[in-house]
Short mmCIF file of N, CA, C and O in Angstrom, two decimals:
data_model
loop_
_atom_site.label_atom_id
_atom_site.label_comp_id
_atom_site.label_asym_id
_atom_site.label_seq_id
_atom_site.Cartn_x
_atom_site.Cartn_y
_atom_site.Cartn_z
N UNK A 1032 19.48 -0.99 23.25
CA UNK A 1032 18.12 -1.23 23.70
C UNK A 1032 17.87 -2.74 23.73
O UNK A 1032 18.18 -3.25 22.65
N UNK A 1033 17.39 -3.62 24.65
CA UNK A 1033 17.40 -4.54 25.37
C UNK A 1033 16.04 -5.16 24.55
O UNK A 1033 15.06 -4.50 24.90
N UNK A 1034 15.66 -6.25 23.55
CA UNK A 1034 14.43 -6.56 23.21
C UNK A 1034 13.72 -7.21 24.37
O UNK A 1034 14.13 -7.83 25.34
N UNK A 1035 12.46 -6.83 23.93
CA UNK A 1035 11.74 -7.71 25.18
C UNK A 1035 10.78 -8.58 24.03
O UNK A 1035 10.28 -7.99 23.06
N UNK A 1036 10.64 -9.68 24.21
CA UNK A 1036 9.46 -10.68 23.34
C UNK A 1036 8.83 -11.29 24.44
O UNK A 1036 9.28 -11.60 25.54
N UNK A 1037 7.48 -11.42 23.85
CA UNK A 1037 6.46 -11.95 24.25
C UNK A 1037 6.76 -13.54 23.71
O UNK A 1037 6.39 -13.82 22.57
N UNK A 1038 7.47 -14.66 24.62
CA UNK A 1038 7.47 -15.65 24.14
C UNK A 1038 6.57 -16.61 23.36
O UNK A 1038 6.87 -17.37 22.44
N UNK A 1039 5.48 -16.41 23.91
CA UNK A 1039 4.39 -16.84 22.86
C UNK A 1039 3.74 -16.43 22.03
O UNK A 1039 2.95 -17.22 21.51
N UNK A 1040 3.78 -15.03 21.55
CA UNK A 1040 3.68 -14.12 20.21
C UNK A 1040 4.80 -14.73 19.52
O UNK A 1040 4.59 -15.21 18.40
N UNK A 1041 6.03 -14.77 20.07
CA UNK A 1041 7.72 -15.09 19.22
C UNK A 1041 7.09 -16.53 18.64
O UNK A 1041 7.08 -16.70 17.42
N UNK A 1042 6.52 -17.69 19.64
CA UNK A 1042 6.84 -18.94 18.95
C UNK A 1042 5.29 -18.63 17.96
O UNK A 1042 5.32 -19.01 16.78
N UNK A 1043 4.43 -18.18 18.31
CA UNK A 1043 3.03 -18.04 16.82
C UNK A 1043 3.39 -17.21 15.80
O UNK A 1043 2.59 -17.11 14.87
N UNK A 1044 4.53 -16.50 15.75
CA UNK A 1044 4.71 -16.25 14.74
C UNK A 1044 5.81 -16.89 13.97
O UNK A 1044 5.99 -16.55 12.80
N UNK A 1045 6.47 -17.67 14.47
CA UNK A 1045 7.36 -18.49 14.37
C UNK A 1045 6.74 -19.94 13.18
O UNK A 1045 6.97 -20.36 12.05
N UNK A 1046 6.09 -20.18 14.03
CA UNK A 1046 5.01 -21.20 13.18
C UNK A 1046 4.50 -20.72 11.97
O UNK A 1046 4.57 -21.47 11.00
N UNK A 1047 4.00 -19.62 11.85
CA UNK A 1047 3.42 -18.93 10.59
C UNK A 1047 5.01 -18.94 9.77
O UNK A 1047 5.12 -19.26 8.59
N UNK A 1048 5.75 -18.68 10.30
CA UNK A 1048 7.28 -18.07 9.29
C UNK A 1048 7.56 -19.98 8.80
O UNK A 1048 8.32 -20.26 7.87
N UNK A 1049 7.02 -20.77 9.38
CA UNK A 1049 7.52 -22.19 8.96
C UNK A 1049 6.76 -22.14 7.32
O UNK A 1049 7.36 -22.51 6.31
N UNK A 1050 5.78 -21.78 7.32
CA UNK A 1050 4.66 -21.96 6.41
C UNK A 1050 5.36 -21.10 5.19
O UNK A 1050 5.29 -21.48 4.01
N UNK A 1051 5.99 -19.98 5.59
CA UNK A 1051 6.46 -19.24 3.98
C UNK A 1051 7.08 -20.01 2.90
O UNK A 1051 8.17 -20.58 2.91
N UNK A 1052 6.29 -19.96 2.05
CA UNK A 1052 7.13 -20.93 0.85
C UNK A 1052 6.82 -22.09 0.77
O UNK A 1052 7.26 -22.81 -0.12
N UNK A 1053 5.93 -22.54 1.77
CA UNK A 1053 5.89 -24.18 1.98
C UNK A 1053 4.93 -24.04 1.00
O UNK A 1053 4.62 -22.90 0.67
N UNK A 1054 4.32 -25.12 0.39
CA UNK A 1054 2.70 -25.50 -0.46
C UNK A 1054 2.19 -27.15 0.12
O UNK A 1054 1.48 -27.93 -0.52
N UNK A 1055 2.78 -27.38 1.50
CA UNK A 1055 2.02 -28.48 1.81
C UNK A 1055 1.78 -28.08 3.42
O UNK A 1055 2.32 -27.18 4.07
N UNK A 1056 1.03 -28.82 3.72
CA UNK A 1056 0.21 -29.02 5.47
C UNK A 1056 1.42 -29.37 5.66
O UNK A 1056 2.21 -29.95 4.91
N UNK A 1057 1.55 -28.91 6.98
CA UNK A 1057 2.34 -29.52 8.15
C UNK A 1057 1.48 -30.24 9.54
O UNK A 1057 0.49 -29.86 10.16
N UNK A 1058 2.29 -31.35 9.66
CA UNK A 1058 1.68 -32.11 11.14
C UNK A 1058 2.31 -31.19 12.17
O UNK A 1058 3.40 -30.62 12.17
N UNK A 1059 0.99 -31.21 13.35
CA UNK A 1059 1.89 -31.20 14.44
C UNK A 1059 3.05 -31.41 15.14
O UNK A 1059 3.61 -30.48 15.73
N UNK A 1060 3.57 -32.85 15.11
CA UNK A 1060 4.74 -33.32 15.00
C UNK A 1060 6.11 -32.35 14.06
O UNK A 1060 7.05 -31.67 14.49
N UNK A 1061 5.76 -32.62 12.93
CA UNK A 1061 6.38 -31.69 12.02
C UNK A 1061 6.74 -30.64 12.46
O UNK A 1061 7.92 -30.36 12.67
N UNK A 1062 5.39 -29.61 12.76
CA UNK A 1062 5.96 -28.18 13.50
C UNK A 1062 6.47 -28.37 14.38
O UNK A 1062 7.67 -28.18 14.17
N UNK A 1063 6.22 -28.77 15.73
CA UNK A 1063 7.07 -29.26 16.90
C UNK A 1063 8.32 -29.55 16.84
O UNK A 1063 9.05 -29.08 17.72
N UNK A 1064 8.81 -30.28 15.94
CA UNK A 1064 10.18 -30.51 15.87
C UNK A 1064 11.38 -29.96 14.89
O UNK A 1064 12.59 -30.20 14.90
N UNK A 1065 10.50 -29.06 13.94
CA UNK A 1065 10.86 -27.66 13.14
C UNK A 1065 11.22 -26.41 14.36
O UNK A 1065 12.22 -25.70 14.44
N UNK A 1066 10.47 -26.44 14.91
CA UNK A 1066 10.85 -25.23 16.16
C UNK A 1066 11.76 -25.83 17.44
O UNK A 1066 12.84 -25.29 17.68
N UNK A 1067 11.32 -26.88 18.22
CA UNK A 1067 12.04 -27.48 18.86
C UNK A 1067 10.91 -26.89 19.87
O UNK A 1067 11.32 -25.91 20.49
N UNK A 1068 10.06 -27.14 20.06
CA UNK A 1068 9.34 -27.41 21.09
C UNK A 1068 8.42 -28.24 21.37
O UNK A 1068 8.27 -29.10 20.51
N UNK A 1069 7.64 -28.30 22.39
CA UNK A 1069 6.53 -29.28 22.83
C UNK A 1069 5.44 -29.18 22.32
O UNK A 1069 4.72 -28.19 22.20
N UNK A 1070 5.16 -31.06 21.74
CA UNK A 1070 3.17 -30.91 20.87
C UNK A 1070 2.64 -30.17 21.69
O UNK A 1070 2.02 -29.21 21.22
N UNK A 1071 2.67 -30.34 23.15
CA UNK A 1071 1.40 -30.18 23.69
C UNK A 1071 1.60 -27.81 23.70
O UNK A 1071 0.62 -27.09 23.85
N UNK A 1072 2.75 -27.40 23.55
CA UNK A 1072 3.17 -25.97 23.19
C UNK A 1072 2.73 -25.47 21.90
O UNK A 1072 2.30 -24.36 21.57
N UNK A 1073 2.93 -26.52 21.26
CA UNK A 1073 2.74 -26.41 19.47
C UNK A 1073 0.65 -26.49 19.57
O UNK A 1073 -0.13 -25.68 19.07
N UNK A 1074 0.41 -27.40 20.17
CA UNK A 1074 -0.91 -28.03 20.05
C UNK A 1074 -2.19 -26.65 20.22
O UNK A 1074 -3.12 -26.25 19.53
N UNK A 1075 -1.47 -26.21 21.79
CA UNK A 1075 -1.91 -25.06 22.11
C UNK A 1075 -1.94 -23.60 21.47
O UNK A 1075 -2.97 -22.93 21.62
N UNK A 1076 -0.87 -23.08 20.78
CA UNK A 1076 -0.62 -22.10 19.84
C UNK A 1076 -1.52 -22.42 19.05
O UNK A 1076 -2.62 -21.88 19.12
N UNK A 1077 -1.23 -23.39 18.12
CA UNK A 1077 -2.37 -23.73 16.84
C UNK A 1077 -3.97 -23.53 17.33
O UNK A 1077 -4.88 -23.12 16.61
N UNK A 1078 -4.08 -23.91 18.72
CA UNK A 1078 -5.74 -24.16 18.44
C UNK A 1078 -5.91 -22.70 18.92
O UNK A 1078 -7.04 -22.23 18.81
N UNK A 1079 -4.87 -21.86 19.48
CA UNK A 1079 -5.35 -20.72 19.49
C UNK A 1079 -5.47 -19.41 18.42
O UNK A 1079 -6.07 -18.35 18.53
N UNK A 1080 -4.61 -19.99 17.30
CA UNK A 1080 -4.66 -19.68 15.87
C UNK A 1080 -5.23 -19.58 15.25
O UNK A 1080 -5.35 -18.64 14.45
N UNK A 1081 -6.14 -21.01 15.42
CA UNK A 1081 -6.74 -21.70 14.39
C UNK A 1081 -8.48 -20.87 14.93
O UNK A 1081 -9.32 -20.70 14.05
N UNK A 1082 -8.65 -20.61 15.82
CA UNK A 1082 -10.20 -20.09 16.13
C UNK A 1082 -10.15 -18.69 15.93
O UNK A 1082 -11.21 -18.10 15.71
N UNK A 1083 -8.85 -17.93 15.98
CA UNK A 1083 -8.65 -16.36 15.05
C UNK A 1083 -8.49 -16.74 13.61
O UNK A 1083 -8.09 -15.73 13.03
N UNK A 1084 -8.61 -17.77 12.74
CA UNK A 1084 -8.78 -18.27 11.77
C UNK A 1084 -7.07 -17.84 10.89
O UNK A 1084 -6.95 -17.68 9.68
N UNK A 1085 -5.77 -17.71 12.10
CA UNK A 1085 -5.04 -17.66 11.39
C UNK A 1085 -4.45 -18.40 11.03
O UNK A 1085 -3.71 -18.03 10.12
N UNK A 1086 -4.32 -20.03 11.52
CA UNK A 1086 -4.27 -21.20 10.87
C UNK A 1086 -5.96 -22.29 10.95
O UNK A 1086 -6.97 -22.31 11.67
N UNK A 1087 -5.40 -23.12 9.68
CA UNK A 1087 -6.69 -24.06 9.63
C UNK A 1087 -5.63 -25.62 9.34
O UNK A 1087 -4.56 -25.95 8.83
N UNK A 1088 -7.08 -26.35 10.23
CA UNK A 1088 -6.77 -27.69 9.73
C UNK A 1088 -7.19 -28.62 9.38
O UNK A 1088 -8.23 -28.98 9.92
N UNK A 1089 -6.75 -29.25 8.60
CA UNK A 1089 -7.41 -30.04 7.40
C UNK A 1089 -8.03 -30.71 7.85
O UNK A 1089 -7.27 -31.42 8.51
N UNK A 1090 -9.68 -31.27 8.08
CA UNK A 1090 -10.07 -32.23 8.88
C UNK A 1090 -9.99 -33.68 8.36
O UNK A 1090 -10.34 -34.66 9.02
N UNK A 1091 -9.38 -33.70 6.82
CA UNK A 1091 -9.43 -35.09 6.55
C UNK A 1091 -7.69 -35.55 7.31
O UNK A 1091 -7.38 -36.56 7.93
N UNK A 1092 -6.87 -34.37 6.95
CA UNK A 1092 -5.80 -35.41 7.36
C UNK A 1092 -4.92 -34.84 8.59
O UNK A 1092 -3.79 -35.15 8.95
N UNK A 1093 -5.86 -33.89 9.11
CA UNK A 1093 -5.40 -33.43 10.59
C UNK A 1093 -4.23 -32.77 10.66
O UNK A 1093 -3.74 -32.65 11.78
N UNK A 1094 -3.35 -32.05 9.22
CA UNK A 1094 -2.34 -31.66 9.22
C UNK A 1094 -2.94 -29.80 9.31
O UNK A 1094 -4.12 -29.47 9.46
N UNK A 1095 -2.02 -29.04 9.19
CA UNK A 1095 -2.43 -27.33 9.68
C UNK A 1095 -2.05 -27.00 8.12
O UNK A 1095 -1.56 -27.78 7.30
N UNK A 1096 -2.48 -25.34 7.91
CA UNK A 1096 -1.61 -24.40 6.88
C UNK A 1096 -2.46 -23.38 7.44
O UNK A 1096 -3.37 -23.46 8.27
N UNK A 1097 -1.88 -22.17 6.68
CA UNK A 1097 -1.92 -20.74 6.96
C UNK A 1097 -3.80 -20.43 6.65
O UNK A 1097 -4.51 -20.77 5.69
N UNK A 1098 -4.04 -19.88 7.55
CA UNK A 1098 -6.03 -19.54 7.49
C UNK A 1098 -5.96 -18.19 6.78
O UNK A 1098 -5.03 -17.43 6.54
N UNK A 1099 -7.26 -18.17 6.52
CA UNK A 1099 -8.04 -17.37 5.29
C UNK A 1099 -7.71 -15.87 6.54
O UNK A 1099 -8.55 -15.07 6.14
N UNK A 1100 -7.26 -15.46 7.25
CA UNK A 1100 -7.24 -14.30 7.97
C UNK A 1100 -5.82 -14.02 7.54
O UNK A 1100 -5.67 -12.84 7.22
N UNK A 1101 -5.01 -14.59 7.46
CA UNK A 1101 -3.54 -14.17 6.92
C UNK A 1101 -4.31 -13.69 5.41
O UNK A 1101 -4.08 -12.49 5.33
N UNK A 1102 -4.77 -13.94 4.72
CA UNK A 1102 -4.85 -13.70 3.25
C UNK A 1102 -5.84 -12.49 3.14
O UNK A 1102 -5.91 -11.91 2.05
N UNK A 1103 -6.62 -12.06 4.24
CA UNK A 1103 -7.26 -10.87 4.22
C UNK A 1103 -6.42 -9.57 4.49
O UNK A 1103 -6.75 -8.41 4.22
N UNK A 1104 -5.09 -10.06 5.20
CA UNK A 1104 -4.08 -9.05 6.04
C UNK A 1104 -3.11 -8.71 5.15
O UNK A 1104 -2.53 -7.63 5.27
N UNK A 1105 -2.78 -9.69 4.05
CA UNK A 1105 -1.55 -9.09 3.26
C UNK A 1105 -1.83 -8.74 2.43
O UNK A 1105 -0.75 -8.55 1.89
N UNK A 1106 -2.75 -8.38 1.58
CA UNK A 1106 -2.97 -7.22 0.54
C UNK A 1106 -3.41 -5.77 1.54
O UNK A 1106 -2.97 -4.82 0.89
N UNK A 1107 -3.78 -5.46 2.25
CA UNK A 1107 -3.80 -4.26 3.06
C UNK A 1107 -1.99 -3.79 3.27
O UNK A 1107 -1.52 -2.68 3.02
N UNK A 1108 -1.40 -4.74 3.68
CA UNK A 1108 0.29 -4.12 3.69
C UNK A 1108 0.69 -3.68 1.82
O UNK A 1108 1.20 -2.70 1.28
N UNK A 1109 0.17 -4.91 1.38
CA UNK A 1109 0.74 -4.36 -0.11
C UNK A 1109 0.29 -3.02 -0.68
O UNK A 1109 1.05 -2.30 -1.35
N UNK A 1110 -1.22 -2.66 -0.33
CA UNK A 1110 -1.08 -1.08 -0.51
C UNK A 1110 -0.95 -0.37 0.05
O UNK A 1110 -1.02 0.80 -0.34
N UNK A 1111 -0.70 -0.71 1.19
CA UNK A 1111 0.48 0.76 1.76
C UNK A 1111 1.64 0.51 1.70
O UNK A 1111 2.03 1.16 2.66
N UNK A 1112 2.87 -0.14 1.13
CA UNK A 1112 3.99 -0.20 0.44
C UNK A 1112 4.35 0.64 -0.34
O UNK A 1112 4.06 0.59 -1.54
N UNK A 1113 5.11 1.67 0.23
CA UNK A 1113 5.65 2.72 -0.56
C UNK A 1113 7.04 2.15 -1.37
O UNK A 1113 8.05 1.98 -0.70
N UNK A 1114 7.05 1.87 -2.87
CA UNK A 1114 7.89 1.41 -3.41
C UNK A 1114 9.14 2.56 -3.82
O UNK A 1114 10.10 2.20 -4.51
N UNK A 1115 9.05 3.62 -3.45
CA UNK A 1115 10.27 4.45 -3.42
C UNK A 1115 10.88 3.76 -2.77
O UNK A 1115 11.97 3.27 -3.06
N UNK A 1116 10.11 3.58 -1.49
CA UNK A 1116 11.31 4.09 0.14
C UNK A 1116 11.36 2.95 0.01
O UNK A 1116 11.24 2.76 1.22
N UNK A 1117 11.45 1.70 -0.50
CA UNK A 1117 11.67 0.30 -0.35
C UNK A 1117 13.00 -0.29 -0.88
O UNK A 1117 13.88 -1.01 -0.40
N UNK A 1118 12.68 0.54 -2.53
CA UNK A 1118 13.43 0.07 -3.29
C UNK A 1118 14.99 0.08 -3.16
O UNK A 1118 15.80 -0.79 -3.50
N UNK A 1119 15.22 1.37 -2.54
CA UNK A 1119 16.79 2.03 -2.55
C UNK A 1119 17.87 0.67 -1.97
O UNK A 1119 18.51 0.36 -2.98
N UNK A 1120 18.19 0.00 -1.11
CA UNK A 1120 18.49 -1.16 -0.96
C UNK A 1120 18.91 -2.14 -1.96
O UNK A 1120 20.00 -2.73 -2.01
N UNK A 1121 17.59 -2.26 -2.99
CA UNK A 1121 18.12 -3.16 -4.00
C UNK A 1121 19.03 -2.52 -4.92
O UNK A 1121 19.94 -3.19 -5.41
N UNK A 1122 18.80 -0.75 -5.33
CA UNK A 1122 19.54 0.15 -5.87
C UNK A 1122 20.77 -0.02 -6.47
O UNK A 1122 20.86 -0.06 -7.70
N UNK A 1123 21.68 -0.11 -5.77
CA UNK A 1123 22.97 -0.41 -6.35
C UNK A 1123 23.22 -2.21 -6.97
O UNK A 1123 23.44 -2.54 -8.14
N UNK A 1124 23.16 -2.67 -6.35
CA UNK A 1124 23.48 -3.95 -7.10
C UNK A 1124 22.80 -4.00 -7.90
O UNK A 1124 22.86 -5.00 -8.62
N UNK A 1125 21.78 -2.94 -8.19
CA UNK A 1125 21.25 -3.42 -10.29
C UNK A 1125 21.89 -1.99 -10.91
O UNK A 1125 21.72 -1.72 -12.09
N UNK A 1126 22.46 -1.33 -10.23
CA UNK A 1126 22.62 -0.11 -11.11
C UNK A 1126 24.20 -0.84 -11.45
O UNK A 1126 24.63 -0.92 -12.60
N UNK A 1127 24.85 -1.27 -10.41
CA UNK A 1127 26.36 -1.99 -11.16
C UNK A 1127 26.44 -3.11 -11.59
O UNK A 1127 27.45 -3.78 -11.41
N UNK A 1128 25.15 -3.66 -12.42
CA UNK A 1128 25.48 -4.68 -12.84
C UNK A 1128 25.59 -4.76 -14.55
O UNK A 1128 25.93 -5.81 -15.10
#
């Protein structure tokens, strides 16, 4: 089966996946050249992000991070996480250790 992506869903979520783990703002620049594409590509994603409030940016130092709408969305996945059907995966490498 042949994927089909929506190239600009692929690169906004792409941008959000830069942010996992990070604990600082990223510049424009920064993201742009983390992904390998164009400010003015990068510029556009963000401000269309940023008014679904799924990124924000800092107005003192003009850098981005993850918006208060990502943080309303991932505790709704965490309770519907069925930790049976999750777990089996990690299963063996703790049962043989």
């Amino acid at each position: 089966m042949t994927q089909q992506l929506l190239q600009s869903v692929d690169n906004a979520l792409r941008i959000i996946e830069l942010f996992e783990g990070s604990v600082r703002d990223l510049s424009l620049t920064e993201i742009s050249r983390n992904l390998a594409l164009g400010q003015s590509t990068v510029y556009r994603l963000l401000s269309t992000m940023e008014t679904r409030e799924f990124m924000e940016q800092n107005p003192e130092t003009g850098r981005y991070r993850l918006g208060v709408r990502l943080m309303h969305i991932g505790p709704h996945r965490l309770r519907n996480v069925n930790v049976i059907h999750q777990t089996p995966p990690f299963l063996p490498p703790l049962s043989s250790a």
